[in-house]
Each structure stands twice: as C-alpha cells, then as structure tokens.
C-alpha cells in the first residue's frame, strides 16, 4: 500500500513538501510503514519507519560474531538509541533523527562516520584514543566482527531481524530505562502488571 500527502518543510518552511508512505511486510517482524519526505525547494530529506504491529518500549540485543552477521536486517526508527558497548559508541536520536531499514554493517559505518567527524574536532589523548577505536571498528567490520548491537526504542518501532531467532534478545524497557532514555516519556503506558 502506498499513499502520499504534503507537509511543511522544517528547513525552509515550504508548506508543500511531498511525503510518501509505503507499507512493507517484513518477514519475522510484521508490517512497517516507511515515510519519505523530500523538499523540492531546499533539498531537505527525512525518512522514518513505524511498526504497525504491536508496539512496546523495547530493548533489542544482538551478539554479532561473524561477517555473515553483518547482513542481519535492522529496522531503526527515529526515536531509537543505538549503542555498541564494546566500542563505547552510542548514537542518541536528535529531534529530526532518521529512521531506516538497513543492516548491521551499515549501522557500523554510520557510527564510524560519526566518530570520524567527531575526531576532526579533538586533539591529543582524545584523538589518539578515538583513532584506536576507529581502527578497532574497521577491523571488526572487515574481518573479525565480535560485538553487541543494542537498540533501545521507547516507541517500539525498531527491530533486529535474524533468521536465527536465538541471535536476538528482546525485552521490554524498564521504567528506569524509560526515564533515562531520550523520548522515553512518549512510551505507551505499560499494561497493569
Ligand atoms: Zn525545504
């Protein structure tokens, strides 16, 4: 199913930014709504994903242990916080944070890009440590992936989808986690326990 409408561009205020919504059935997950908006006037672009089946504040954890695991499909929404503890890396969503359907490898690349950008602004010890971490990540991506991918999404629009169901652990975010995480205040009300 596909539909489109116009909305206001947050960048240039053009009020007729075409926005397209497409529904996808994702195996082992459910139905996902992908929204893509592109401003014809200033080039602003924004995408996000929404899970249309059973949303809950969710923490997802995948143990990545082989090059093959880098192909594991990831649905990351605009409200999700992504982290890799082994690389001390966390990407916190901003107000216009993007959502996308992708895989583990491209998330790793995004983190490397963010780190590379960050390193252009630091010096000395921090630069040295950051460069060592970047090398570690590149090595993991090219030959020896061994890390944990964690996605915390207070609105439950994200997923890590592996054909091996033991690979991915899924649990509900705790109340404390929701208080600490960005957008946690928008989490759906927990069912009475
Ligand atoms: Zn615009």
Coordinates of C-alpha atoms and ligand atoms in Angstrom, one line a residue:
X1 CA 0.0 0.0 0.0
X2 CA 1.2 3.4 -0.8
X3 CA 0.0 7.0 -0.2
X4 CA 1.2 10.5 -0.3
X5 CA 0.5 13.9 1.2
X6 CA 2.1 17.3 1.6
X7 CA 3.6 18.7 4.8
X8 CA 5.6 21.7 5.9
X9 CA 9.4 21.6 5.4
X10 CA 11.1 22.2 8.8
X11 CA 14.1 23.6 7.0
X12 CA 12.7 26.2 4.6
X13 CA 9.0 26.4 5.6
X14 CA 7.8 25.4 2.2
X15 CA 4.3 24.1 3.0
X16 CA 4.0 21.6 0.1
X17 CA 6.8 19.1 0.8
X18 CA 5.7 15.8 -0.8
X19 CA 5.7 12.9 1.6
X20 CA 5.2 9.3 0.6
X21 CA 4.2 6.5 2.9
X22 CA 4.7 2.9 1.9
X23 CA 3.8 -0.3 3.8
X24 CA 6.1 -3.2 3.9
X25 CA 5.6 -6.7 5.2
X26 CA 8.8 -7.7 6.9
X27 CA 9.4 -11.4 7.5
X28 CA 9.7 -12.4 11.1
X29 CA 8.5 -9.0 12.2
X30 CA 5.3 -7.5 10.9
X31 CA 4.1 -4.6 8.9
X32 CA 6.3 -1.5 8.7
X33 CA 5.3 1.9 7.4
X34 CA 8.2 3.8 5.7
X35 CA 7.8 7.5 5.4
X36 CA 10.0 9.5 3.0
X37 CA 9.7 13.3 2.7
X38 CA 11.8 15.3 0.2
X39 CA 11.6 19.1 -0.1
X40 CA 11.7 20.2 -3.8
X41 CA 12.7 23.7 -2.8
X42 CA 15.7 23.3 -0.4
X43 CA 16.5 19.6 -0.7
X44 CA 15.7 18.7 2.9
X45 CA 15.1 15.0 3.2
X46 CA 13.7 12.9 6.0
X47 CA 12.8 9.3 6.4
X48 CA 11.4 7.3 9.3
X49 CA 9.9 3.9 10.0
X50 CA 6.9 2.9 12.1
X51 CA 6.0 -0.5 13.3
X52 CA 2.3 -1.1 12.6
X53 CA 2.0 -4.3 14.6
X54 CA 2.2 -4.5 18.4
X55 CA 4.3 -1.6 19.7
X56 CA 6.0 -1.7 23.1
X57 CA 9.0 0.1 24.6
X58 CA 11.7 -2.4 23.6
X59 CA 15.4 -3.2 24.1
X60 CA 16.9 -5.4 21.4
X61 CA 20.3 -7.0 21.7
X62 CA 22.2 -9.0 19.0
X63 CA 25.5 -10.7 19.5
X64 CA 27.4 -10.1 16.3
X65 CA 30.0 -12.9 15.8
X66 CA 30.7 -13.3 12.1
X67 CA 30.9 -11.5 8.8
X68 CA 27.6 -13.1 7.9
X69 CA 26.0 -11.5 11.0
X70 CA 26.8 -8.1 9.5
X71 CA 24.0 -8.7 7.0
X72 CA 21.4 -9.1 9.7
X73 CA 18.5 -6.8 8.9
X74 CA 17.9 -3.8 11.2
X75 CA 14.9 -1.5 11.4
X76 CA 15.9 1.6 13.3
X77 CA 13.3 4.2 14.0
X78 CA 13.9 7.9 14.5
X79 CA 13.3 7.5 18.3
X80 CA 15.8 4.7 18.8
X81 CA 19.1 4.9 20.7
X82 CA 21.7 2.6 19.1
X83 CA 24.8 1.5 21.0
X84 CA 27.7 -0.9 20.8
X85 CA 29.2 -1.2 24.3
X86 CA 32.4 -2.8 23.1
X87 CA 33.2 0.3 21.1
X88 CA 31.9 2.7 23.8
X89 CA 29.6 4.0 21.0
X90 CA 26.1 5.4 21.4
X91 CA 24.0 7.3 18.9
X92 CA 21.3 9.3 20.6
X93 CA 18.4 10.4 18.4
X94 CA 18.1 14.1 17.7
X95 CA 14.8 16.0 17.1
X96 CA 14.9 15.2 13.3
X97 CA 16.7 11.8 13.7
X98 CA 16.1 9.5 10.8
X99 CA 14.6 6.0 10.7
X100 CA 15.6 3.4 8.1
X101 CA 15.6 -0.2 7.1
X102 CA 19.2 -1.3 6.8
X103 CA 21.6 -3.9 8.2
X104 CA 24.2 -4.2 10.9
X105 CA 27.1 -3.3 8.6
X106 CA 25.7 0.0 7.6
X107 CA 24.9 0.9 11.2
X108 CA 28.5 0.3 12.0
X109 CA 29.5 2.5 9.0
X110 CA 27.2 5.3 10.4
X111 CA 28.9 5.0 13.8
X112 CA 32.4 5.2 12.1
X113 CA 31.3 8.3 10.1
X114 CA 30.1 10.0 13.3
X115 CA 33.3 9.1 15.1
X116 CA 35.4 10.3 12.2
X117 CA 33.6 13.6 12.2
X118 CA 34.0 13.9 16.0
X119 CA 37.7 13.3 15.7
X120 CA 38.1 16.2 13.3
X121 CA 37.3 18.5 16.3
X122 CA 39.6 16.9 19.0
X123 CA 43.3 16.7 19.8
X124 CA 45.9 14.9 21.9
X125 CA 44.9 12.0 24.0
X126 CA 41.2 12.0 22.9
X127 CA 42.3 12.0 19.3
X128 CA 44.7 9.1 19.9
X129 CA 42.0 7.0 21.7
X130 CA 39.4 7.8 19.2
X131 CA 41.6 6.8 16.3
X132 CA 42.4 3.5 18.0
X133 CA 38.7 2.8 18.5
X134 CA 38.0 3.6 14.8
X135 CA 40.7 1.1 13.8
X136 CA 39.1 -1.5 16.1
X137 CA 35.7 -0.9 14.5
X138 CA 37.1 -1.0 10.9
X139 CA 38.9 -4.3 11.7
X140 CA 35.7 -5.7 13.2
X141 CA 33.8 -4.8 10.1
X142 CA 36.3 -6.2 7.6
X143 CA 37.5 -9.4 9.2
X144 CA 36.5 -10.2 12.8
X145 CA 33.1 -8.9 14.0
X146 CA 32.7 -9.5 17.7
X147 CA 30.4 -7.0 19.3
X148 CA 26.9 -6.4 20.7
X149 CA 24.4 -4.3 19.0
X150 CA 21.9 -2.7 21.3
X151 CA 18.8 -0.8 20.2
X152 CA 16.5 0.8 22.7
X153 CA 13.3 2.2 21.3
X154 CA 10.7 3.7 23.7
X155 CA 8.1 3.5 21.0
X156 CA 8.9 0.0 19.8
X157 CA 9.3 0.9 16.1
X158 CA 12.7 -0.8 15.8
X159 CA 13.7 -4.4 15.1
X160 CA 16.8 -6.6 14.6
X161 CA 15.7 -9.5 12.3
X162 CA 17.8 -12.6 12.2
X163 CA 16.7 -15.9 10.7
X164 CA 18.4 -17.4 13.8
X165 CA 15.9 -16.5 16.5
X166 CA 18.4 -17.2 19.3
X167 CA 20.7 -14.4 17.9
X168 CA 18.4 -11.6 19.0
X169 CA 17.2 -11.0 22.5
X170 CA 14.2 -8.8 23.0
X171 CA 12.7 -7.4 26.3
X172 CA 10.6 -4.6 27.5
X173 CA 12.4 -1.4 28.6
X174 CA 12.2 -0.9 32.3
X175 CA 10.6 2.2 33.9
X176 CA 14.0 3.4 35.0
X177 CA 15.4 2.9 31.4
X178 CA 12.5 4.9 30.0
X179 CA 13.3 7.8 32.4
X180 CA 16.9 7.8 31.2
X181 CA 16.4 7.3 27.5
X182 CA 15.5 10.0 25.0
X183 CA 11.8 10.1 24.1
X184 CA 11.1 7.6 26.9
X185 CA 8.3 9.9 28.1
X186 CA 6.4 9.1 25.0
X187 CA 6.4 5.4 25.6
X188 CA 3.0 3.7 25.5
X189 CA 1.5 3.2 29.0
X190 CA 2.6 -0.2 30.4
X191 CA -0.2 -2.7 30.9
X192 CA -1.1 -3.2 34.6
X193 CA 1.3 -5.9 36.0
Ligands
LIG1 ZN1 12.6 22.9 2.3

